[in-house]
Coordinates of C-alpha atoms in Angstrom, one line a residue:
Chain A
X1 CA 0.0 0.0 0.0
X2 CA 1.3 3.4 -0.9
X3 CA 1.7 6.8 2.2
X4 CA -1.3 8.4 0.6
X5 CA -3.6 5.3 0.4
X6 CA -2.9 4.8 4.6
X7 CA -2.8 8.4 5.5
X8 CA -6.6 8.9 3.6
X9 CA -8.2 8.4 7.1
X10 CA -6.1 10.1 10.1
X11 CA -7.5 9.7 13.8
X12 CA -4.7 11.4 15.3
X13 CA -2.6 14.4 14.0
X14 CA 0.2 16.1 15.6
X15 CA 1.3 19.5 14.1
X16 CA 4.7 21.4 14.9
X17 CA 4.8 19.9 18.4
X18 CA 6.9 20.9 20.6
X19 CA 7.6 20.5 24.3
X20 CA 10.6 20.7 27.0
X21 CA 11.9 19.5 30.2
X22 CA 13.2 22.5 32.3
X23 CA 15.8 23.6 29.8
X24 CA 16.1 20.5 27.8
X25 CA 14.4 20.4 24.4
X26 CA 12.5 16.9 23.9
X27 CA 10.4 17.9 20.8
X28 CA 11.1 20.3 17.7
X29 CA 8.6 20.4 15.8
X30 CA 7.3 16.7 15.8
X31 CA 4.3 16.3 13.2
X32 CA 2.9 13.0 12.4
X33 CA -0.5 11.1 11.4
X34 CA -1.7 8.6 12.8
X35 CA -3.9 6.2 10.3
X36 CA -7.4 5.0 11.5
X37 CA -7.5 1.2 11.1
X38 CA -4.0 0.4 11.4
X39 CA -1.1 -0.2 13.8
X40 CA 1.5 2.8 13.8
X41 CA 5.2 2.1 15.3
X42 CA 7.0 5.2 16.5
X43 CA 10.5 3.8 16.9
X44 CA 13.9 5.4 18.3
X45 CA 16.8 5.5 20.2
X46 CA 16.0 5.2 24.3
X47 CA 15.4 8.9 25.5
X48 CA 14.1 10.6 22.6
X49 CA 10.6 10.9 24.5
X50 CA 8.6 9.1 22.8
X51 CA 6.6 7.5 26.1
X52 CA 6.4 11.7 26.8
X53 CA 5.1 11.6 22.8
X54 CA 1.9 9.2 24.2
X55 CA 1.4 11.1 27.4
X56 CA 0.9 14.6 25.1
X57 CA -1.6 12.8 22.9
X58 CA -3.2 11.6 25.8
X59 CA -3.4 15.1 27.2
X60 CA -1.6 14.5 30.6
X61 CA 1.0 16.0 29.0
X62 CA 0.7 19.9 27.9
X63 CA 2.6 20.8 24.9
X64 CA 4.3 24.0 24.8
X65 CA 3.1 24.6 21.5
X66 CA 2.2 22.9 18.4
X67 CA -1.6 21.0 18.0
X68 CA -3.4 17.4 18.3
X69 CA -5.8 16.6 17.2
X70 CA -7.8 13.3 18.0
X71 CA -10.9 12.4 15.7
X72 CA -11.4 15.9 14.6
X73 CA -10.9 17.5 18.6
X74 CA -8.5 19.7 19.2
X75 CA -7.1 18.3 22.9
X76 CA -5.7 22.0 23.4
X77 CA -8.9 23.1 23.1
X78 CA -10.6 20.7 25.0
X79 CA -12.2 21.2 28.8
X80 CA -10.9 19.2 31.3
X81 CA -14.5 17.3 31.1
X82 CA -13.9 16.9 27.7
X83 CA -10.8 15.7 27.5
X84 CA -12.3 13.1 30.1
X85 CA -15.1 12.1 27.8
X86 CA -12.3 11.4 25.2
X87 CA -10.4 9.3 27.1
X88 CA -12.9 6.7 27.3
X89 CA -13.0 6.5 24.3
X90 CA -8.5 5.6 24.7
X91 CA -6.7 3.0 26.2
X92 CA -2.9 2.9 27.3
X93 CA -1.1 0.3 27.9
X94 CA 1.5 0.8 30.0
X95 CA 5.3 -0.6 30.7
X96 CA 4.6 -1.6 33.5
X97 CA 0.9 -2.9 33.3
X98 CA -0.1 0.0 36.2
X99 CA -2.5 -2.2 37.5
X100 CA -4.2 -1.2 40.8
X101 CA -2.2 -3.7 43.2
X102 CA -4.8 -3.6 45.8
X103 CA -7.6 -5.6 44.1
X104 CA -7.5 -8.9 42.1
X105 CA -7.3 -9.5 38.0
X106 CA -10.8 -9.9 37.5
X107 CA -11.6 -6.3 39.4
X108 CA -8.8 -4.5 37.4
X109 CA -10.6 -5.6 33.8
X110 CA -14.0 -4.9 35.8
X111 CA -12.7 -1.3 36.8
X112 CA -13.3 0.9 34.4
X113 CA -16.8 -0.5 33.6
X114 CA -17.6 0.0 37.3
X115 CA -16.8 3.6 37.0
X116 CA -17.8 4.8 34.0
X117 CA -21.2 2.3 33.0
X118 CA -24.4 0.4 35.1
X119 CA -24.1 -2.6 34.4
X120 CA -25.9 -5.4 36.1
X121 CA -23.2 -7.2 38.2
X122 CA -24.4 -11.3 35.9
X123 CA -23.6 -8.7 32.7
X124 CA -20.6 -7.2 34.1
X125 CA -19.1 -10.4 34.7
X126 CA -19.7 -12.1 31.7
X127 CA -18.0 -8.9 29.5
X128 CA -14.7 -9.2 32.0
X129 CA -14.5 -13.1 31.5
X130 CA -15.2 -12.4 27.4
X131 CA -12.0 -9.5 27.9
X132 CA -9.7 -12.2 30.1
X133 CA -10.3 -15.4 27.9
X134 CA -9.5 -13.0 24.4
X135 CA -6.4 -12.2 26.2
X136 CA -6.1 -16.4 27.4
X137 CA -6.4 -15.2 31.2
X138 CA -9.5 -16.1 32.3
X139 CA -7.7 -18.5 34.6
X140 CA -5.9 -16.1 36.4
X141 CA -9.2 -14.0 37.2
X142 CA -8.2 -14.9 41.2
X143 CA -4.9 -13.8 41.7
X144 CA -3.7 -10.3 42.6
X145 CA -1.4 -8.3 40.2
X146 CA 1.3 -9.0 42.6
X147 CA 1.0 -12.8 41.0
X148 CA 1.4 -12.3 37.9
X149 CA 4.6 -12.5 35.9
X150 CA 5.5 -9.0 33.6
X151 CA 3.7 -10.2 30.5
X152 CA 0.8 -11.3 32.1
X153 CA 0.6 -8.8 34.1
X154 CA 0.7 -6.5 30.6
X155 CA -1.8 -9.0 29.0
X156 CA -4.4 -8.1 32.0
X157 CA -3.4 -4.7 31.2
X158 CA -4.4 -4.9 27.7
X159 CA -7.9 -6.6 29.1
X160 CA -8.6 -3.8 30.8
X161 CA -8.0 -1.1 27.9
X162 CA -10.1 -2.9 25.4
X163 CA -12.8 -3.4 28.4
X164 CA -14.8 -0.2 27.1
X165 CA -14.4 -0.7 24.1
X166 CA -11.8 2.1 22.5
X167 CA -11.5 3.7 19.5
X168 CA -7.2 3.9 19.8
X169 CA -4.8 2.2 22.3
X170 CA -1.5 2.9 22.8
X171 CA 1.2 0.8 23.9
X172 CA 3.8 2.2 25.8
X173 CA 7.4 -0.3 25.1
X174 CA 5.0 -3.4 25.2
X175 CA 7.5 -5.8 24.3
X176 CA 10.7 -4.6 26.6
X177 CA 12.2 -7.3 29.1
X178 CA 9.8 -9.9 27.8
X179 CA 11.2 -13.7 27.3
X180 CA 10.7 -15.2 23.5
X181 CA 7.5 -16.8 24.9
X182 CA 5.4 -13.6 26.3
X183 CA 7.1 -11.7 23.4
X184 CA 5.4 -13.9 20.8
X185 CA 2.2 -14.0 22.6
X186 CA 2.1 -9.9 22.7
X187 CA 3.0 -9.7 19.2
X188 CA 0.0 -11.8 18.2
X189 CA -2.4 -10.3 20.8
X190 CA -1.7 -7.2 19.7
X191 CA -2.4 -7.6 16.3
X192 CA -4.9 -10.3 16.6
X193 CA -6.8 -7.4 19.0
X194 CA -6.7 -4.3 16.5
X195 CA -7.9 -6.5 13.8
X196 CA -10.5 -8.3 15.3
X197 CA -11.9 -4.8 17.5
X198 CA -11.5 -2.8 14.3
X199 CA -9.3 -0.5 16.8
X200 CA -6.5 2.0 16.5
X201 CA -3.0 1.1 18.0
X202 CA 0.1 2.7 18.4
X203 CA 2.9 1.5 19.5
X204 CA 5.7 2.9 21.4
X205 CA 8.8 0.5 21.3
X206 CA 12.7 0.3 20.1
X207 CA 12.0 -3.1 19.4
X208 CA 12.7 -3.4 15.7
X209 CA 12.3 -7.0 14.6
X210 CA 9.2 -7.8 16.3
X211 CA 7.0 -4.0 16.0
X212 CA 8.2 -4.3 12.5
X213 CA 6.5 -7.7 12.0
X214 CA 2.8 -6.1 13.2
X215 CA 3.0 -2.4 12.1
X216 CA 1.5 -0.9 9.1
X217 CA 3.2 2.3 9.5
X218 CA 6.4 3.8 11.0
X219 CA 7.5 6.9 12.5
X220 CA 11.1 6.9 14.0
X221 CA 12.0 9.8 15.6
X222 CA 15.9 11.0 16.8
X223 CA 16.5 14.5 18.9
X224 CA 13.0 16.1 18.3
X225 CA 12.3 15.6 14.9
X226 CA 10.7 13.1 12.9
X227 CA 13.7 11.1 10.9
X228 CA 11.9 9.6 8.4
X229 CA 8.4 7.5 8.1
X230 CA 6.8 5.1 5.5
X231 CA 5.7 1.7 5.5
X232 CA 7.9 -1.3 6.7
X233 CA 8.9 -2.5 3.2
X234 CA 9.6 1.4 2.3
X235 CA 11.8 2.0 5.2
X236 CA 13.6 -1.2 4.6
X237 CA 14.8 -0.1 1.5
X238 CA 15.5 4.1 3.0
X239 CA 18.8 5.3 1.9
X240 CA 19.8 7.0 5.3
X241 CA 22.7 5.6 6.8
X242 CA 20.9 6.7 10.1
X243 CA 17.6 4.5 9.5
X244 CA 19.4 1.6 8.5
X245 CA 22.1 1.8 11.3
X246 CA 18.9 1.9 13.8
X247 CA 16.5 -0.7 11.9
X248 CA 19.5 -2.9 11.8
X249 CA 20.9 -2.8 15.1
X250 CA 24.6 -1.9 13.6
X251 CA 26.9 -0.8 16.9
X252 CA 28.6 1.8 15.4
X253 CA 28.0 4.3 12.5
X254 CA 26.1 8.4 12.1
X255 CA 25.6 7.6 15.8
X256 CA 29.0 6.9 17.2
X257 CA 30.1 3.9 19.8
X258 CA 31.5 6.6 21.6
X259 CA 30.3 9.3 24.1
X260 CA 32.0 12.4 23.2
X261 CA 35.0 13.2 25.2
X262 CA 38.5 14.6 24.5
X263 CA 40.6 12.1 23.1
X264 CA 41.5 9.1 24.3
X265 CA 45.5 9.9 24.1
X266 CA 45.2 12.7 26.1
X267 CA 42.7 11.7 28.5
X268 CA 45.3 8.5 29.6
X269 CA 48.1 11.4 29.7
X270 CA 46.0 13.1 32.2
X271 CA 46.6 16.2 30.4
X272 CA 43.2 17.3 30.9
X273 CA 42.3 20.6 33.5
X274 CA 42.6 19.3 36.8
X275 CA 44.0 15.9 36.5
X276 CA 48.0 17.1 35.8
Chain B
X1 CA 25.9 36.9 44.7
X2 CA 25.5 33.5 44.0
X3 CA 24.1 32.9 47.8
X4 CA 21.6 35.1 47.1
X5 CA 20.3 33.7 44.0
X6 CA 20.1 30.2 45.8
X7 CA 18.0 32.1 48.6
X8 CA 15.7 33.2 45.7
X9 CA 15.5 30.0 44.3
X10 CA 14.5 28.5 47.3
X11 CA 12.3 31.2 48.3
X12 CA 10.6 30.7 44.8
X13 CA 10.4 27.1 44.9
X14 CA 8.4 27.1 48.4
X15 CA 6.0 29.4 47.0
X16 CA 5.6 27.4 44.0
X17 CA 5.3 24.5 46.2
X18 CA 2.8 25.9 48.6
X19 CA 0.6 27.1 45.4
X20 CA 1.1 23.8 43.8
X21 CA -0.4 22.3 47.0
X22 CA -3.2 24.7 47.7
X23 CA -4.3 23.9 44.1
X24 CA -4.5 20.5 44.9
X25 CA -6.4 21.0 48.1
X26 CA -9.7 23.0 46.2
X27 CA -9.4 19.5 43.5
X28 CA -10.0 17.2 46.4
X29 CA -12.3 19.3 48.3
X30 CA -14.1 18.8 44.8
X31 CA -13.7 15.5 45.1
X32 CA -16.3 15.3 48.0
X33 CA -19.5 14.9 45.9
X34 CA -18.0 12.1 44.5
X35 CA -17.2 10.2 47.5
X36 CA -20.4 11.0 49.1
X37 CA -21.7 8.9 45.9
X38 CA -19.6 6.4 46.8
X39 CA -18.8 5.8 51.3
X40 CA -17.4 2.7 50.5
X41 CA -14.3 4.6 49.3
X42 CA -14.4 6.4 52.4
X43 CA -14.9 3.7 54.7
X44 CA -12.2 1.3 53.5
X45 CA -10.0 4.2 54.2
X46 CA -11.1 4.9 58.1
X47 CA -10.2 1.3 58.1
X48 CA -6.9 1.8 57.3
X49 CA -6.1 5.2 58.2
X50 CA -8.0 5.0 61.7
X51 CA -8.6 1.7 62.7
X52 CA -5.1 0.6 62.4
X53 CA -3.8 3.6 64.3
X54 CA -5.9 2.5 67.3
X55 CA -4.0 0.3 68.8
X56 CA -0.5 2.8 69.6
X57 CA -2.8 5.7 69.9
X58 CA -4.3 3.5 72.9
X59 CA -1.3 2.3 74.4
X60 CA 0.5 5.8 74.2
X61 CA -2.4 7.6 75.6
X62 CA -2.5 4.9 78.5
X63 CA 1.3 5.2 79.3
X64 CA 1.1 9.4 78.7
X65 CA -1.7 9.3 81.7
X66 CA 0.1 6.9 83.8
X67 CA 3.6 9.2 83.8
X68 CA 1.4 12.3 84.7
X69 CA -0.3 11.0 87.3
X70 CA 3.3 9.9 88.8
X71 CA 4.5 13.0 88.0
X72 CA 1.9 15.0 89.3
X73 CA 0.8 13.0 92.1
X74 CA 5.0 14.2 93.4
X75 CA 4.2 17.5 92.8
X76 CA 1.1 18.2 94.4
X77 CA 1.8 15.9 97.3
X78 CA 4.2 18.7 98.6
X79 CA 1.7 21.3 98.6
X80 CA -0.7 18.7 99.8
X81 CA -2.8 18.9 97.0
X82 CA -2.9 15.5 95.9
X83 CA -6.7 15.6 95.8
X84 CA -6.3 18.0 92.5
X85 CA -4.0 15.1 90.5
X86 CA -7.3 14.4 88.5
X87 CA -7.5 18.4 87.7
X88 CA -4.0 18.2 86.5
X89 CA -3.7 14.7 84.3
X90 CA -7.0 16.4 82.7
X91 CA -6.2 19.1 81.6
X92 CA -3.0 18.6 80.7
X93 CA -4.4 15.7 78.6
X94 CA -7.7 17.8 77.5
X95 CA -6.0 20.6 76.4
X96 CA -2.1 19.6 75.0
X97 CA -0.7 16.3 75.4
X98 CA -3.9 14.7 73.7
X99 CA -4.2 16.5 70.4
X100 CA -0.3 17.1 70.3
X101 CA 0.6 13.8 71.3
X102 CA -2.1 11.7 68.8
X103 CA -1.2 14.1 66.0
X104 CA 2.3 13.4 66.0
X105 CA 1.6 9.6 66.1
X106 CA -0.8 9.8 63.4
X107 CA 2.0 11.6 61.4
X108 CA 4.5 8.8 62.0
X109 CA 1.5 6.1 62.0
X110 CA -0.6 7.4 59.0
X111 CA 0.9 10.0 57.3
X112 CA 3.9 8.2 56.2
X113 CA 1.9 5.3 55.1
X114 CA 0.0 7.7 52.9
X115 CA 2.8 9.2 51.2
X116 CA 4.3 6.4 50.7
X117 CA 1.5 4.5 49.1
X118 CA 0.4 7.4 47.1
X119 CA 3.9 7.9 46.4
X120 CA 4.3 4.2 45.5
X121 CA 1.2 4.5 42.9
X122 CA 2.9 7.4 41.1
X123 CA 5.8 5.8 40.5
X124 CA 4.1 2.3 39.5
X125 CA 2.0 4.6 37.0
X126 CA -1.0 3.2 38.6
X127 CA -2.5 7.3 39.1
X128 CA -1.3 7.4 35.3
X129 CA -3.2 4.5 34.6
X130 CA -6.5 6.1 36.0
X131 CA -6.2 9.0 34.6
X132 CA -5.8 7.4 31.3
X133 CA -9.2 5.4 31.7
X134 CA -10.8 8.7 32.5
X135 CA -11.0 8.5 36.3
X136 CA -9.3 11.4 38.0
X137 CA -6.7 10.5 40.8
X138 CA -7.7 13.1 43.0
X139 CA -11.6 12.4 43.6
X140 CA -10.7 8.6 43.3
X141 CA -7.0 7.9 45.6
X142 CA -6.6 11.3 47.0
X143 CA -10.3 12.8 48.3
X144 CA -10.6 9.1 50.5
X145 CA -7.6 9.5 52.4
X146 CA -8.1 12.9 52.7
X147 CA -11.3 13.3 54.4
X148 CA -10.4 9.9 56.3
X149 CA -7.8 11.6 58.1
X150 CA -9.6 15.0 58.5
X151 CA -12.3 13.3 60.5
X152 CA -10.1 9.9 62.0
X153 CA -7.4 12.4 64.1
X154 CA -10.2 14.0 66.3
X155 CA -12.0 10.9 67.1
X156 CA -8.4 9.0 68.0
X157 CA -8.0 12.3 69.9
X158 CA -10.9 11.9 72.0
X159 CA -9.7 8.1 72.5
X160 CA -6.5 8.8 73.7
X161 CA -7.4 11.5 76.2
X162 CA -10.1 9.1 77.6
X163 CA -7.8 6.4 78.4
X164 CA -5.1 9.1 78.9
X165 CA -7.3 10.2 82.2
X166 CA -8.4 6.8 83.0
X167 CA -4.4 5.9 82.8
X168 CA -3.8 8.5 85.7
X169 CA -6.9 7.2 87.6
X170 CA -5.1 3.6 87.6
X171 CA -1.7 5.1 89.0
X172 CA -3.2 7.9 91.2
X173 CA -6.2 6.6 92.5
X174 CA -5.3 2.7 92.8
X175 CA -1.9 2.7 93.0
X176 CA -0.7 5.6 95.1
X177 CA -4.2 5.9 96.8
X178 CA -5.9 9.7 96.1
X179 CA -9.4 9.5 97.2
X180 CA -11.7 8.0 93.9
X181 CA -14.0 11.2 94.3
X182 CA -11.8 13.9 94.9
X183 CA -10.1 12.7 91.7
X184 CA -13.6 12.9 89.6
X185 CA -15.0 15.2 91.0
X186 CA -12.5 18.2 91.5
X187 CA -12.2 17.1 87.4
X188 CA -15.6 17.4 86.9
X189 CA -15.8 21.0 88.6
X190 CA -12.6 22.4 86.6
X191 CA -12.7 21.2 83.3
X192 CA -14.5 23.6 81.6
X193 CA -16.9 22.0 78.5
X194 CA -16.0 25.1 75.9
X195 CA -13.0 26.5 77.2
X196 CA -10.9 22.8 77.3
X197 CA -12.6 20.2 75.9
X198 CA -13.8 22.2 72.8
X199 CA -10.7 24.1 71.7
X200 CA -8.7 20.6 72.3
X201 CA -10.8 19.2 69.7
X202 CA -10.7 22.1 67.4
X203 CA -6.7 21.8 67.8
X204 CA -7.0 18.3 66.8
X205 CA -9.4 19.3 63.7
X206 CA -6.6 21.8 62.9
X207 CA -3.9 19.1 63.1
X208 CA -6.0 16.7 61.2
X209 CA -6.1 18.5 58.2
X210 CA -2.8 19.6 57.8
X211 CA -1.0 16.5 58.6
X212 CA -3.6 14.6 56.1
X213 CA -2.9 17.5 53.4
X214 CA 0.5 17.0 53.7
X215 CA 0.9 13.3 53.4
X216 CA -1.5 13.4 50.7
X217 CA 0.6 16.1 49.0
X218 CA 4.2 14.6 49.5
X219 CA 3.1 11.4 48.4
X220 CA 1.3 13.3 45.1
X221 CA 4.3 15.5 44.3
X222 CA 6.9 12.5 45.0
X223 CA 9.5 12.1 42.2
X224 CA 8.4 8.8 41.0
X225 CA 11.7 6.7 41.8
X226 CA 12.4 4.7 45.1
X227 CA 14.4 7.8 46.4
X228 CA 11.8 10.1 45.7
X229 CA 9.2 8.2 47.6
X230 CA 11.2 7.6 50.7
X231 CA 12.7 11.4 50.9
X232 CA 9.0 12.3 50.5
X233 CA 7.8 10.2 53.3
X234 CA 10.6 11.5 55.6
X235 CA 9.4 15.2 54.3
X236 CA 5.9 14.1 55.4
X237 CA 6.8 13.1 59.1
X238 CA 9.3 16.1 59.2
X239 CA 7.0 18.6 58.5
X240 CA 3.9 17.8 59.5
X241 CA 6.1 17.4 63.1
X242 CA 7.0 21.3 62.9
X243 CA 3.9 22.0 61.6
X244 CA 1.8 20.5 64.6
X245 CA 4.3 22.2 67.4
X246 CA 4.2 25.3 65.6
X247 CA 0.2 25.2 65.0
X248 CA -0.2 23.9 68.7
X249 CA 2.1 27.4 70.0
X250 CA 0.3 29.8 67.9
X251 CA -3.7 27.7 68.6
X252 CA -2.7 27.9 72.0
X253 CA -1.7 31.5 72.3
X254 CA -5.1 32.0 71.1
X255 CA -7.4 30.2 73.1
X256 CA -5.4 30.4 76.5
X257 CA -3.2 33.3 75.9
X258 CA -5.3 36.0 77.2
X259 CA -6.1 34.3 81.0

């Protein structure tokens, strides 16, 4: 499929985002689309923000300037109400799984029904079983979070975002410290999940083999800026030495092995201020 | 020059701090709709913010009563005024020891374990993770454990100055032998309704709600690493200390300054 054929129908836009930390800059004018439908990767290098990237189009994140918008509302312009309303209609998963740790699996999933619907307790239960067995966890409704190993714990995590029934989720790093097994399994769930809910899903992740082998789109972003986007097959063919050094994992290259310093010679030599 | 631009800093930072913190206060004081929707939020909180404080508020207010009546029973005994020991251990109890004394249990009790649970759901993303499925953190975490405390630190108050008096009734009465109704009754005749009882439990209503608002803050503001959680609950025992002794001076001055 060509850029233009995906991009058609956007949920989410960014425009010239940006946004700092005290007096670090983490954005510079970011702008990206996010494709209705599909699953969007936005890969790069650890600390390039882009966990701070889902928090902004989450709105609990303010940008210092720059717009999203998410299914035609502004979030700038949105009350706090609003924005509320919105994100009922988003899930996030995060690294961690952020489950509450003080109640069991099945009253995590059950959660956000309880707070935001009526439901009559026989209906309620059924719709968290349904969300636990899509995610192979009905099982495990019993135990408490504290139980559960990382990727389970993220599996009852992803449970509980699809339990309203979203438009988008995002996925903050879903596939970091996993082992082959749970890696697989979140791979497949994730995909399996966006196709099957007719959802929205982006992922967060530096996780090239396996985001690449699920995502319809890519954005990877280095020191503010959007490097370069396009679909897997296109990117896998880019021309930037950058891109291909990242994509392939290659140690050294545009981004050096090396943290800059004064050179090596000297620095043995003690010649630098202080040391002689 | 570079001293005084730390001083600003600081200086600025408070402020900040102290804005940031009265901002969070009017949130969860608009947060109290929502639990009174919901008391089981509330009540699972008294559990663990009251009811588990019980037992060393008890057993302090107990030993507190017993050491003044010892203390007191020496004293007056020279002027041959043991008969007043019930006068003393009350209002000493009444009026300081019992809010002072609870509060700053409850800080070191309570308001540690506040911050650092709050403190603890920061940094495990769990108050991300409910703002993200459109719950807000405040009205949901914060407002419970907030009004908890408010209303738990009077009623512990009133517990440990009960057994506080009753402590001093065991050591002066039964074990060094003042007469039973000189004890009560003499306590009965001096301890004035409004002027003691009441302004002890409006100290106590003070104290509650800025020891609670600070745990609830400290833990809310916490940097969300391991080291930001502890220094935070340290922060919270620390100053909600200075804040009690410093509230209890200036509350005092008021209500018994002008005798």
């Amino acid at each position: 499929m060509t850029d233009s054929a995906i991009l058609n129908d956007v949920l989410v836009s960014v425009r010239d985002l940006h946004f700092s930390r005290g007096s670090r800059k983490i954005f510079n004018g970011i702008n990206l689309e996010i494709p209705r439908g599909k699953i969007t990767a936005i890969m790069g290098p650890s600390g390039t923000g882009k966990t701070t990237l889902l928090k902004v189009i989450g709105g609990q994140l303010r940008p210092d300037s720059g717009t999203v918008v998410i299914d035609g509302q502004d979030l700038g312009k949105l009350s706090r109400s609003g924005l509320y309303e919105l994100r009922k209609r988003m899930g996030m998963l995060f690294q961690s799984g952020a489950l509450l740790t003080d109640i069991d699996v099945f009253e995590n999933v059950a959660f956000p029904v309880r707070e935001h619907t009526d439901l009559p307790e026989a209906l309620l239960r059924d719709l968290v079983l349904m969300k636990l067995q899509a995610v192979g966890l009905r099982g495990a409704r019993d135990l408490n979070p504290g139980e559960l190993s990382g990727g389970m714990a993220r599996r009852v995590a992803l449970a509980r975002a699809i339990a309203l029934d979203p438009m988008m989720i995002m996925f903050d790093e879903p596939f970091t410290g996993q082992d082959p097994i749970s890696m697989g399994v979140l791979v497949d769930l994730i995909k399996r999940i966006n196709d099957a809910l007719g959802l929205t899903s982006i992922i967060v992740s530096h996780d090239v083999k396996e985001t690449i082998s699920i995502a319809d789109y890519l954005y990877i972003i280095s020191e503010g800026k959007v490097v370069e986007h396009g679909t897997p097959e296109a990117l896998g063919h880019s021309g930037s030495e950058w891109t291909r050094q990242f994509l392939d994992g290659l140690p050294d290259g545009p981004v050096p092995f090396h943290y800059p310093a004064v050179s090596y010679q000297e620095d043995l030599l003690g010649k630098q201020k202080g040391v002689a | 020059m570079e001293k005084i631009r730390a001083l600003g800093r600081s200086g600025i930072h408070s402020l900040e701090r102290l804005g940031r913190g009265s901002i969070f206060l009017m949130r969860i004081f608009g947060g109290f709709w929502s639990i009174l929707k919901r008391p089981r939020l509330l009540i699972a909180q008294f559990y663990s913010v009251g009811v588990l404080s019980l037992l060393i508020i008890l057993v302090s207010g107990l030993f507190v009563g017993m050491v003044l009546a010892l203390q007191g029973y020496n004293m007056l005994a020279d002027f041959g005024a043991e008969e007043s020991l019930g006068v003393a251990v009350a209002l000493s109890i009444v009026r300081e020891l019992g809010p002072v004394v609870t509060a700053l249990l409850f800080a070191g009790r309570a308001g540690s374990a506040l911050s650092a649970e709050i403190g603890l759901m920061k940094a495990t993303e769990q108050l991300s993770g409910l703002e993200m499925m459109a719950v807000d953190p405040i009205h949901r975490i914060i407002a419970p454990r907030f009004f908890a405390g408010l209303i738990s630190l009077p009623l512990l108050t009133a517990m440990f100055s009960a057994i506080g008096i009753y402590g001093g009734y065991l050591i002066g009465v039964e074990l060094l032998g003042v007469d039973a109704g000189a004890y009560w009754s003499q306590m009965q005749a001096k301890v004035d309704w409004y002027d003691d009882v009441i302004n002890g439990v409006l100290k106590s209503i003070v104290f509650g709600f800025v020891v609670t608002w600070i745990a609830v803050f400290e833990g809310y503001d916490a940097i969300p690493t391991s080291e930001g959680v502890s220094r935070a609950t340290t922060r919270t025992v620390v100053h909600s200390a200075l804040a009690i002794l410093a509230l209890d001076f200036m509350l005092t001055a008021l209500m018994f300054g002008d005798v």
